[in-house]
Structures are given as structure tokens and as C-alpha cells.
PDB file of C-alpha atoms and ligand atoms in Angstrom:
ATOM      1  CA  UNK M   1       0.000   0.000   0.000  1.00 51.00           C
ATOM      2  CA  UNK M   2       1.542   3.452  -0.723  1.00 55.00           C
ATOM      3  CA  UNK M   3       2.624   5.074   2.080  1.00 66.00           C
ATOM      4  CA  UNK M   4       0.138   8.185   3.173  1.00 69.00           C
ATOM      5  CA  UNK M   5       2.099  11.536   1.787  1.00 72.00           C
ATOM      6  CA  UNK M   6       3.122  13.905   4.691  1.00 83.00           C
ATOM      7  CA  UNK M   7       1.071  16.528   5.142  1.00 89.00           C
ATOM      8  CA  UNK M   8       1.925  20.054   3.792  1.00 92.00           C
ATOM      9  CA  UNK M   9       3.608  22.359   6.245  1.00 93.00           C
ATOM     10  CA  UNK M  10       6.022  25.405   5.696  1.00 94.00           C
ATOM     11  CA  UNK M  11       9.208  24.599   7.529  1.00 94.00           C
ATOM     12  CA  UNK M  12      11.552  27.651   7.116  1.00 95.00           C
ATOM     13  CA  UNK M  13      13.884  25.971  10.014  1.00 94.00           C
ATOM     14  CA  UNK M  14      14.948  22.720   8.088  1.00 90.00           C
ATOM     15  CA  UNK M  15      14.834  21.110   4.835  1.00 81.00           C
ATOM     16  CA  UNK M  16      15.815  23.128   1.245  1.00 83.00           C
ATOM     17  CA  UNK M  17      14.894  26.602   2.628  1.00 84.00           C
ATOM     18  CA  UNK M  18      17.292  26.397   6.204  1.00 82.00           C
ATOM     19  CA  UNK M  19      19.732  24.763   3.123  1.00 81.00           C
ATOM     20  CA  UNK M  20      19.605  27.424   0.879  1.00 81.00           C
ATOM     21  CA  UNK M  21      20.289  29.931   3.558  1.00 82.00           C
ATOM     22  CA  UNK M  22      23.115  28.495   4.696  1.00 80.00           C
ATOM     23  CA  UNK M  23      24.368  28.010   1.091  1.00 78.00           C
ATOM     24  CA  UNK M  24      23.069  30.340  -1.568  1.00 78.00           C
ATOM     25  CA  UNK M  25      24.521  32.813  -3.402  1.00 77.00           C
ATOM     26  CA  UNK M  26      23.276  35.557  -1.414  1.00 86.00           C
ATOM     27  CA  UNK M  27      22.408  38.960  -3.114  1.00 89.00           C
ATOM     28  CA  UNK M  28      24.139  37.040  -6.628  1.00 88.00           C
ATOM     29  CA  UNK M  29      20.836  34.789  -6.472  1.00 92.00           C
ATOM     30  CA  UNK M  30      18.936  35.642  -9.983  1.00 94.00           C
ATOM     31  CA  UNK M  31      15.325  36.446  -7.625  1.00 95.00           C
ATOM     32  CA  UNK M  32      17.891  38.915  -5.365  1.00 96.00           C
ATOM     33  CA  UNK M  33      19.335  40.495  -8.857  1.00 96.00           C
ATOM     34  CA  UNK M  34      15.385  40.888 -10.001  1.00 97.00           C
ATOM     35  CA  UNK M  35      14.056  42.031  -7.055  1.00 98.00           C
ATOM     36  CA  UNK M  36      16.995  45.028  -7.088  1.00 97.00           C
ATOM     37  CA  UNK M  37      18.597  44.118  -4.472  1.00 96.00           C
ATOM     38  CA  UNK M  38      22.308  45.150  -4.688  1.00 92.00           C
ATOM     39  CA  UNK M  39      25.155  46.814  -2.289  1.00 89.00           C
ATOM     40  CA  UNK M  40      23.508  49.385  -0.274  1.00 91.00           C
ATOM     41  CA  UNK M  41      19.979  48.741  -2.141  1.00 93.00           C
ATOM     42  CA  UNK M  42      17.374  46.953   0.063  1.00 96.00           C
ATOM     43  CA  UNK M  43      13.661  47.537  -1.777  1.00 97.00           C
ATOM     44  CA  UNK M  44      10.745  46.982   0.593  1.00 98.00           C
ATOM     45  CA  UNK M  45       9.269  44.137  -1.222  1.00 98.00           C
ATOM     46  CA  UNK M  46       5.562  43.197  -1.484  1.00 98.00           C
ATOM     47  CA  UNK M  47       4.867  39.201  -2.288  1.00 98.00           C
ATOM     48  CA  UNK M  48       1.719  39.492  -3.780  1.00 98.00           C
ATOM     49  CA  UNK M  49       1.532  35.500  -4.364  1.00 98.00           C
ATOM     50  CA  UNK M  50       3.378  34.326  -1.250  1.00 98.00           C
ATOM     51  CA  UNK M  51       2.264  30.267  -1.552  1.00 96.00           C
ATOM     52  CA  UNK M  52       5.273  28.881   0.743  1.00 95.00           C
ATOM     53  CA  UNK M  53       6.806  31.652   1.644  1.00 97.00           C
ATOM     54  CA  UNK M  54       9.919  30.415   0.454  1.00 95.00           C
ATOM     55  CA  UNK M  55      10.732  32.997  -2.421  1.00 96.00           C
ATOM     56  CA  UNK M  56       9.611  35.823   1.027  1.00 98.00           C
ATOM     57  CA  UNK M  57      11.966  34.400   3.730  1.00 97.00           C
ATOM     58  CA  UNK M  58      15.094  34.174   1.189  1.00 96.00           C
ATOM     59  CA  UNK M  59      14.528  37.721   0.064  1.00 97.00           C
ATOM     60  CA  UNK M  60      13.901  38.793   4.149  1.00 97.00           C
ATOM     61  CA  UNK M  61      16.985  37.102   5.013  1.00 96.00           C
ATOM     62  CA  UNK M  62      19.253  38.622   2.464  1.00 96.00           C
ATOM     63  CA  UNK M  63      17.944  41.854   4.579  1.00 96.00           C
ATOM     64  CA  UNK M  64      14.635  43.292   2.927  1.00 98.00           C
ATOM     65  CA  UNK M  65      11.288  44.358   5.004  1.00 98.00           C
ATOM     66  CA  UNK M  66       8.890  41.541   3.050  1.00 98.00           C
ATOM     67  CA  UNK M  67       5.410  41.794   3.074  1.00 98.00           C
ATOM     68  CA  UNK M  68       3.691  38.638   2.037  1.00 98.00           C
ATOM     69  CA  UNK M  69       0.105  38.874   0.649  1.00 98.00           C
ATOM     70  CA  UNK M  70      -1.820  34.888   0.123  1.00 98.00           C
ATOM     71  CA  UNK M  71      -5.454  34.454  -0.401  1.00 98.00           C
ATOM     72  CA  UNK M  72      -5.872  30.939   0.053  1.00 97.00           C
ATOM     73  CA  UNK M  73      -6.907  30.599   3.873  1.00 98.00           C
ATOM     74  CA  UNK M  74      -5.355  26.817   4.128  1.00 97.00           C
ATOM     75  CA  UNK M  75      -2.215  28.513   2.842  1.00 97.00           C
ATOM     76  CA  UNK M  76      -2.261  32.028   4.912  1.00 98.00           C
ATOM     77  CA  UNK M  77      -2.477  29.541   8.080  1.00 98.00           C
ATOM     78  CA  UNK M  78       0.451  27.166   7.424  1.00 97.00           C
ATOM     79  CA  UNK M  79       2.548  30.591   6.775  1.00 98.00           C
ATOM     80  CA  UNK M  80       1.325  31.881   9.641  1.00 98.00           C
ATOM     81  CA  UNK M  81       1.971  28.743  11.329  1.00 98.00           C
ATOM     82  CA  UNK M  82       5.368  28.300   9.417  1.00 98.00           C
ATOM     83  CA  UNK M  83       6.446  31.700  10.687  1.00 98.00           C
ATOM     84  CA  UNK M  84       5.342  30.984  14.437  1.00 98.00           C
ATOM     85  CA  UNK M  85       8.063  28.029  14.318  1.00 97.00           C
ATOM     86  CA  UNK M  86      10.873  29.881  12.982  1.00 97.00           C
ATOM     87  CA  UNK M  87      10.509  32.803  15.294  1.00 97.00           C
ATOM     88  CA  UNK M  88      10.286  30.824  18.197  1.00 97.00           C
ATOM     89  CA  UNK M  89      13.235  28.853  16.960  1.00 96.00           C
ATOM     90  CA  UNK M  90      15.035  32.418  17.431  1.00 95.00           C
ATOM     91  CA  UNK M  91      18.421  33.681  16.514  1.00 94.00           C
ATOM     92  CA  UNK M  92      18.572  34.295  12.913  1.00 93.00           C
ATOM     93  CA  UNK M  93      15.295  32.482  12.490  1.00 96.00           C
ATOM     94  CA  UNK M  94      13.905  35.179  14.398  1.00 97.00           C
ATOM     95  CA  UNK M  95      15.757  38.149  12.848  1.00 97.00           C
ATOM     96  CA  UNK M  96      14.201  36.921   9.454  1.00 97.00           C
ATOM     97  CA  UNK M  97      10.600  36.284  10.455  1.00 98.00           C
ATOM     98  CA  UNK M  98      11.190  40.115  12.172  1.00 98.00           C
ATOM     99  CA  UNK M  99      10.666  41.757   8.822  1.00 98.00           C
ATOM    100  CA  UNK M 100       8.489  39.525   7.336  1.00 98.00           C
ATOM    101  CA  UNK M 101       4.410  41.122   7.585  1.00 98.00           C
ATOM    102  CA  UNK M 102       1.908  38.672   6.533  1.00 98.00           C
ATOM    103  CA  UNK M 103      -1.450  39.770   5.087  1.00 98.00           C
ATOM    104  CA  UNK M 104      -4.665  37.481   4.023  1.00 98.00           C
ATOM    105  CA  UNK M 105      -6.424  38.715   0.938  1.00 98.00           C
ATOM    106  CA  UNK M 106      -6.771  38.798  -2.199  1.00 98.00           C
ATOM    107  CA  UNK M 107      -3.299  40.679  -3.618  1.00 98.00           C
ATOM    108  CA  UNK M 108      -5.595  42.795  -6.415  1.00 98.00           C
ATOM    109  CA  UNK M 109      -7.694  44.575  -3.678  1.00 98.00           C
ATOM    110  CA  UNK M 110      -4.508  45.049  -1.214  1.00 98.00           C
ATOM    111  CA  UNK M 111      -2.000  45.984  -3.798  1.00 98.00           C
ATOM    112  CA  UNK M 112      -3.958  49.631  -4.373  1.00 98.00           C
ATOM    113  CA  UNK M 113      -3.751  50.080  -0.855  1.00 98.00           C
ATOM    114  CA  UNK M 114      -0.162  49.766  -0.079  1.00 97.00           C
ATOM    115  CA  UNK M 115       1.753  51.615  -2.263  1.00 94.00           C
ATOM    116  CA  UNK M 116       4.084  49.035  -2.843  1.00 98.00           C
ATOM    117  CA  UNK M 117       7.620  49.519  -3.655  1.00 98.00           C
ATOM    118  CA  UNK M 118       8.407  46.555  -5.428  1.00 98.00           C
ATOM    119  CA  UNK M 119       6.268  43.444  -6.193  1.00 98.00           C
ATOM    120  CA  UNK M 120       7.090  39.688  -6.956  1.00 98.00           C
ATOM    121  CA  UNK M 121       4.242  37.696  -8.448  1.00 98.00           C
ATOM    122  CA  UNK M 122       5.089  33.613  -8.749  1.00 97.00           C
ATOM    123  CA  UNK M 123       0.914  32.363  -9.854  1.00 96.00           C
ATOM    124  CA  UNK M 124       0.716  28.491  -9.951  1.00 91.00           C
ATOM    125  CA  UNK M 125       1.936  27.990 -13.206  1.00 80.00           C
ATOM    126  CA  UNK M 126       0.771  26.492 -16.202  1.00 70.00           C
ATOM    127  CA  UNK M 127       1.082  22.450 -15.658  1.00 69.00           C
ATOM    128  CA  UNK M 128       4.644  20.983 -16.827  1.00 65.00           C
ATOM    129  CA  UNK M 129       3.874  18.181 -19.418  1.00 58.00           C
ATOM    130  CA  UNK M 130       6.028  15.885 -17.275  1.00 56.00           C
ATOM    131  CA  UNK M 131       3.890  16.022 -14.256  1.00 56.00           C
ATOM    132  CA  UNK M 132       6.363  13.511 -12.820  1.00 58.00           C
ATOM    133  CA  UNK M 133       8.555  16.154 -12.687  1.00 53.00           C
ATOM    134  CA  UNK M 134       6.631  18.608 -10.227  1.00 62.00           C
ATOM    135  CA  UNK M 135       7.694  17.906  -7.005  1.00 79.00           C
ATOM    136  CA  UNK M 136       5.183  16.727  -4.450  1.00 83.00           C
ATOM    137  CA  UNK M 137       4.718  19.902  -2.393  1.00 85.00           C
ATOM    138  CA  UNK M 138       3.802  21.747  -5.276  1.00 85.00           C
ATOM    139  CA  UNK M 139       0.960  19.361  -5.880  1.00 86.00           C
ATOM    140  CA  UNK M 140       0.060  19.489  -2.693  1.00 90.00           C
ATOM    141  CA  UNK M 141      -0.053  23.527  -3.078  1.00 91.00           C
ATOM    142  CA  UNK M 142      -1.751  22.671  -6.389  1.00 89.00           C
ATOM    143  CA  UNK M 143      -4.473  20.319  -4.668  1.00 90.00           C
ATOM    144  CA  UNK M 144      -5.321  23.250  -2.265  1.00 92.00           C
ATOM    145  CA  UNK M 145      -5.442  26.464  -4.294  1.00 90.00           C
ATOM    146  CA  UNK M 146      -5.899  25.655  -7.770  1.00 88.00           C
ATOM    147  CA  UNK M 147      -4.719  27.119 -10.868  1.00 88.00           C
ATOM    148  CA  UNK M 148      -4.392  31.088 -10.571  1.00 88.00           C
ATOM    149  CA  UNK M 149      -6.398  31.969 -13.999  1.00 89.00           C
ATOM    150  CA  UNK M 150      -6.198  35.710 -13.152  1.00 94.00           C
ATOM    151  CA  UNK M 151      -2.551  35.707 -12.694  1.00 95.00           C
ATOM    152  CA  UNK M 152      -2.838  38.622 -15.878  1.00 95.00           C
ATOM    153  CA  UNK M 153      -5.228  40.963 -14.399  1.00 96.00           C
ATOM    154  CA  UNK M 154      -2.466  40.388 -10.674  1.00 97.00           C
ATOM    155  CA  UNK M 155       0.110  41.583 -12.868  1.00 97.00           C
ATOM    156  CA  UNK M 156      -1.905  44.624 -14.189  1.00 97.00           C
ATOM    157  CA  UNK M 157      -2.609  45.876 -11.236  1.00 98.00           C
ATOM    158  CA  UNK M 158       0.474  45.372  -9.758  1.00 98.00           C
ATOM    159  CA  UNK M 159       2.037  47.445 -12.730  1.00 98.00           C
ATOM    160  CA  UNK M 160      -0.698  50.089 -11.754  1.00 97.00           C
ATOM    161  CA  UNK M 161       0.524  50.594  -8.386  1.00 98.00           C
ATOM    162  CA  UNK M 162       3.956  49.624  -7.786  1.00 98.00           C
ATOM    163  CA  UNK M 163       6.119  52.361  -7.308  1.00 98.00           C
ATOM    164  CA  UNK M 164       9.484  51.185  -8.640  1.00 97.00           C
ATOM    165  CA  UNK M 165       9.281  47.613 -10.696  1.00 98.00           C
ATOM    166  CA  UNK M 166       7.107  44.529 -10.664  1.00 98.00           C
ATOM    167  CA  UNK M 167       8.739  40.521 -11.300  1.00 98.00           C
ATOM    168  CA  UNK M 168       6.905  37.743 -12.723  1.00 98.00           C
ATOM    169  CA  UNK M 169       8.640  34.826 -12.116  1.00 97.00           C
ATOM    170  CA  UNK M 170       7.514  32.169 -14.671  1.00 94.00           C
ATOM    171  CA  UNK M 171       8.710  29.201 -16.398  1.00 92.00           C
ATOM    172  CA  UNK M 172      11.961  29.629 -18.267  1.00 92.00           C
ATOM    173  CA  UNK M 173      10.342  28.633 -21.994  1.00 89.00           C
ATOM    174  CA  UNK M 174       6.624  29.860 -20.856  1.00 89.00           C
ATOM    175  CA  UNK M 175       4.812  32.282 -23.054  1.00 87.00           C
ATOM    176  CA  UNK M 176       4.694  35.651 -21.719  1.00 87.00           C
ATOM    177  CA  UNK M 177       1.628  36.574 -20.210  1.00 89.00           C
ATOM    178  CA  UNK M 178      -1.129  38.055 -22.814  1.00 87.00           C
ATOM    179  CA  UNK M 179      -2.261  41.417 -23.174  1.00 90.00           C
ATOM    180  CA  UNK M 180       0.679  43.001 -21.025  1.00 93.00           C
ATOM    181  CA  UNK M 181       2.960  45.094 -22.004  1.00 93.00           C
ATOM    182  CA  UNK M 182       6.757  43.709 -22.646  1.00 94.00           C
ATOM    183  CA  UNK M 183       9.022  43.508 -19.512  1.00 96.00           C
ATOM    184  CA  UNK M 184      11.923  46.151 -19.626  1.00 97.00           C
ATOM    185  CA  UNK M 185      14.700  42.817 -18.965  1.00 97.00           C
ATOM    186  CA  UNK M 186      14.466  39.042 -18.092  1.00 97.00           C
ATOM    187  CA  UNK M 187      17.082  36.986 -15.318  1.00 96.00           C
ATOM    188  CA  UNK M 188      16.893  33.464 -16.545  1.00 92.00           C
ATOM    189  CA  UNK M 189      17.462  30.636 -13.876  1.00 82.00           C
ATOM    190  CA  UNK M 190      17.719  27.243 -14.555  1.00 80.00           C
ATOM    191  CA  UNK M 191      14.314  26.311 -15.314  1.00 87.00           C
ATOM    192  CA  UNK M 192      13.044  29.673 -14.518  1.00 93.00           C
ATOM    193  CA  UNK M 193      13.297  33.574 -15.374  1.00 96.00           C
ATOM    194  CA  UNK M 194      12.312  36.703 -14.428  1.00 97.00           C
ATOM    195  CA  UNK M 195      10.580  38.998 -16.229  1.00 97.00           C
ATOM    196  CA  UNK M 196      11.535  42.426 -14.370  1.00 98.00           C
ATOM    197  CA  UNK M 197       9.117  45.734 -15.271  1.00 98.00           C
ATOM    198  CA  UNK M 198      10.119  48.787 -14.337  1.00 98.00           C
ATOM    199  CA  UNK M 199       8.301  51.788 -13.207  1.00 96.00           C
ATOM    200  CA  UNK M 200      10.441  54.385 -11.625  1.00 71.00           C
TER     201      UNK M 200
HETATM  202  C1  SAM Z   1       3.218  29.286  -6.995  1.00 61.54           C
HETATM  203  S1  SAM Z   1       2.607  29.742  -5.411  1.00 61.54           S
HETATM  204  C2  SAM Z   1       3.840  30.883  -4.833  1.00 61.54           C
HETATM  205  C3  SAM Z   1       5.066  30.219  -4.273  1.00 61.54           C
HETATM  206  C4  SAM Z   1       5.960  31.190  -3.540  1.00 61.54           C
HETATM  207  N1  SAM Z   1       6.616  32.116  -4.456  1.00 61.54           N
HETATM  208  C5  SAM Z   1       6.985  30.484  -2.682  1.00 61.54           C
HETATM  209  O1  SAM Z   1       8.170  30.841  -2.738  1.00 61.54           O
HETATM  210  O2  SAM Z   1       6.606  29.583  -1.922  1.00 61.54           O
HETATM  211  C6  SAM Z   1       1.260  30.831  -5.746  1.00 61.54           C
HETATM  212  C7  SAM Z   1       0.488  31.281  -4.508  1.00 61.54           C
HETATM  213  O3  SAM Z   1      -0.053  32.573  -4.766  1.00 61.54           O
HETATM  214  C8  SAM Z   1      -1.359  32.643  -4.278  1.00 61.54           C
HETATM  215  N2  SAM Z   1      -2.052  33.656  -5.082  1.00 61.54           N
HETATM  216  C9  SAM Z   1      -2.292  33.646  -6.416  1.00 61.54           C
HETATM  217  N3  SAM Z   1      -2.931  34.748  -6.819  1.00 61.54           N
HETATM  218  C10 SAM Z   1      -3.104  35.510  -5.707  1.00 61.54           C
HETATM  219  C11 SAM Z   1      -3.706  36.776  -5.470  1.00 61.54           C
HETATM  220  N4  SAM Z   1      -4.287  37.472  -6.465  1.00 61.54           N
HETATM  221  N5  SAM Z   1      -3.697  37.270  -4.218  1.00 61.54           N
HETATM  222  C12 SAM Z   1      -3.125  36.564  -3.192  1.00 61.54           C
HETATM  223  N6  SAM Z   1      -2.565  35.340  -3.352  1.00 61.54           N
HETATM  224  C13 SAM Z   1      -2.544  34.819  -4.593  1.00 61.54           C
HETATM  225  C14 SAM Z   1      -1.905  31.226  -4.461  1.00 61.54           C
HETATM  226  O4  SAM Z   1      -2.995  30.999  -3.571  1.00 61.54           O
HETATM  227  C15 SAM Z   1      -0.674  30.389  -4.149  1.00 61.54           C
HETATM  228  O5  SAM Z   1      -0.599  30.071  -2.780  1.00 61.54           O
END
């Protein structure tokens, strides 16, 4: 019989994310370069599609004042939860989850309202043909929110009220998303890029 999957949890404290603060290549990291973060640049950055978290607490710990917008109430909670643990696990843990500020909403009615400085959007991406391929957490993600089939009219209104430059992060050979204007520069990653718009 196949073994019941563990169920989802954000663990900032262990696992890839503790890994890939320990080892990653700090502000050289293609989401830092995107996100503008450079010597003696640190951008107040607004997740509008925070999911895990994981793309929010790299970003905090390199330094930057995160907040995190998620409108899935299963996922707001494990953040929430998530962030509990790695506060109370303290030290640097704590230091991190100090400038993170998690909101629960939808990110195209909070967006307007906070004047944000500059905005990642990650939607659930189209499905890879190789489903094999997608790792089990991001099924699980999958299984709880969906698709996000008004990732375009996120991205519009983030390009309305961001203040300095909005990211999509999207697959590295996905079509760019319809009806919006063409991105100023992409950061390609391994199997994704970033398609940086800026304002300012
Ligand atoms: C692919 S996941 C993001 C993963 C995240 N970047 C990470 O590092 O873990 C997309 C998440 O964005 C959320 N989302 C999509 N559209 C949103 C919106 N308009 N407002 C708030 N949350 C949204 C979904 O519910 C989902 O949890």
C-alpha cells in the first residue's frame, strides 16, 4: 500500500529553505538580482503571491522588510503557522521572520492600498507536461489552491501601483503573459526567469 504523503507544512527551520540559507549565493541569487537588491539597495518588497513563503523568507533574510500577501486561507495559516516556528526557533530564524508582515487577501484589492515599492508575483503555473517532474509539495499547493487563472489581471494591477518595478517569475520557456505590455529585462534561472518591469 503506498505510504500516506506527509502533510503540507512550511518549515523555514529545516529542509531546502534552512539549506539554501546556509548556502546560496546571497544577493548574486537571480530572484535577489530581479528584485533590485544590490550593495547598499534593500527595496521593501511586497509578495503578492506568497504560496510557501519560500521565495519571502530568502529575500527577508538577504535583509529586505517583506510583506507577504496569500489568499488561500489553508495557505495564509500554514505561513502563519510556518512563521510561528521559525521565530520561536530564534536567533537568525527570528531576525528573518522580524521583517516579514503577513497579510490574508486577495493581492488585487490590497495591492492599491499599499503603495508598494516593489512586487514579486510567482501564480501556480501552467502544468509541466512531465507532471512527474513537479515535485510533491507543489501538488500538494496545487491540490489546495488551484490554478491562478487571473494571474494577468495580478500583474496589471500590480504594474498600476507599484512604485518602482514589478517581477513575474515564470517558467523559463513559458509564453509571456497576454495582453501586457513587454518587460523592460528578463534573469533566466535554470528552469526559470524573471521577467523584471520597471516603473520608476
Ligand atoms: C506558486 S505559489 C507561490 C510560491 C511562492 N513564491 C513560494 O516561494 O513559496 C502561488 C500562490 O499565490 C497565491 N495567489 C495567487 N494569486 C493571488 C492573489 N491574487 N492574491 C493573493 N494570493 C494569490 C496562491 O494561492 C498560491 O498560494
Amino acid at each position: 500500500m503506498p505510504a500516506t504523503p506527509e502533510p503540507l507544512r512550511v518549515d523555514f527551520v529545516s529542509g531546502a529553505v534552512a539549506h539554501r540559507l546556509r548556502f546560496g549565493g546571497g544577493r548574486g541569487q537571480a530572484i535577489a538580482k530581479a528584485m533590485g537588491l544590490r550593495a547598499g539597495k534593500t527595496p521593501h518588497i511586497t509578495d503578492a503571491t506568497a504560496g510557501l513563503g519560500r521565495d519571502a523568507f530568502l529575500l527577508a533574510s538577504l535583509g529586505a522588510q517583506v510583506t507577504l500577501i496569500e489568499r488561500s486561507e489553508k495557505m495564509h495559516a500554514l505561513l502563519a503557522d510556518g512563521m510561528a516556528r521559525a521565530h520561536d526557533a530564534g536567533g537568525d530564524f527570528r531576525d528573518i521572520i522580524a521583517r516579514m508582515t503577513l497579510l490574508h487577501g486577495d493581492a488585487k484589492d490590497l495591492l492599491p492600498t499599499l503603495s508598494p515599492e516593489a512586487v514579486l508575483i510567482d501564480p501556480m503555473h501552467p502544468p509541466r507536461k512531465n507532471s512527474a517532474l513537479v515535485k510533491r509539495e507543489l501538488r500538494q499547493v496545487r491540490e489546495i489552491v488551484g490554478t491562478d487563472p487571473d494571474a494577468a489581471d495580478l500583474l496589471r494591477t500590480a504594474l498600476q501601483h507599484a512604485r518602482n518595478r514589478v517581477v513575474l517569475k515564470w517558467p523559463a520557456k513559458g509564453d509571456p503573459i497576454e495582453g501586457v505590455r513587454p518587460c523592460s529585462h528578463q534573469i533566466l534561472g535554470k528552469s526559470t526567469r524573471y521577467d523584471v518591469f520597471m516603473l520608476a
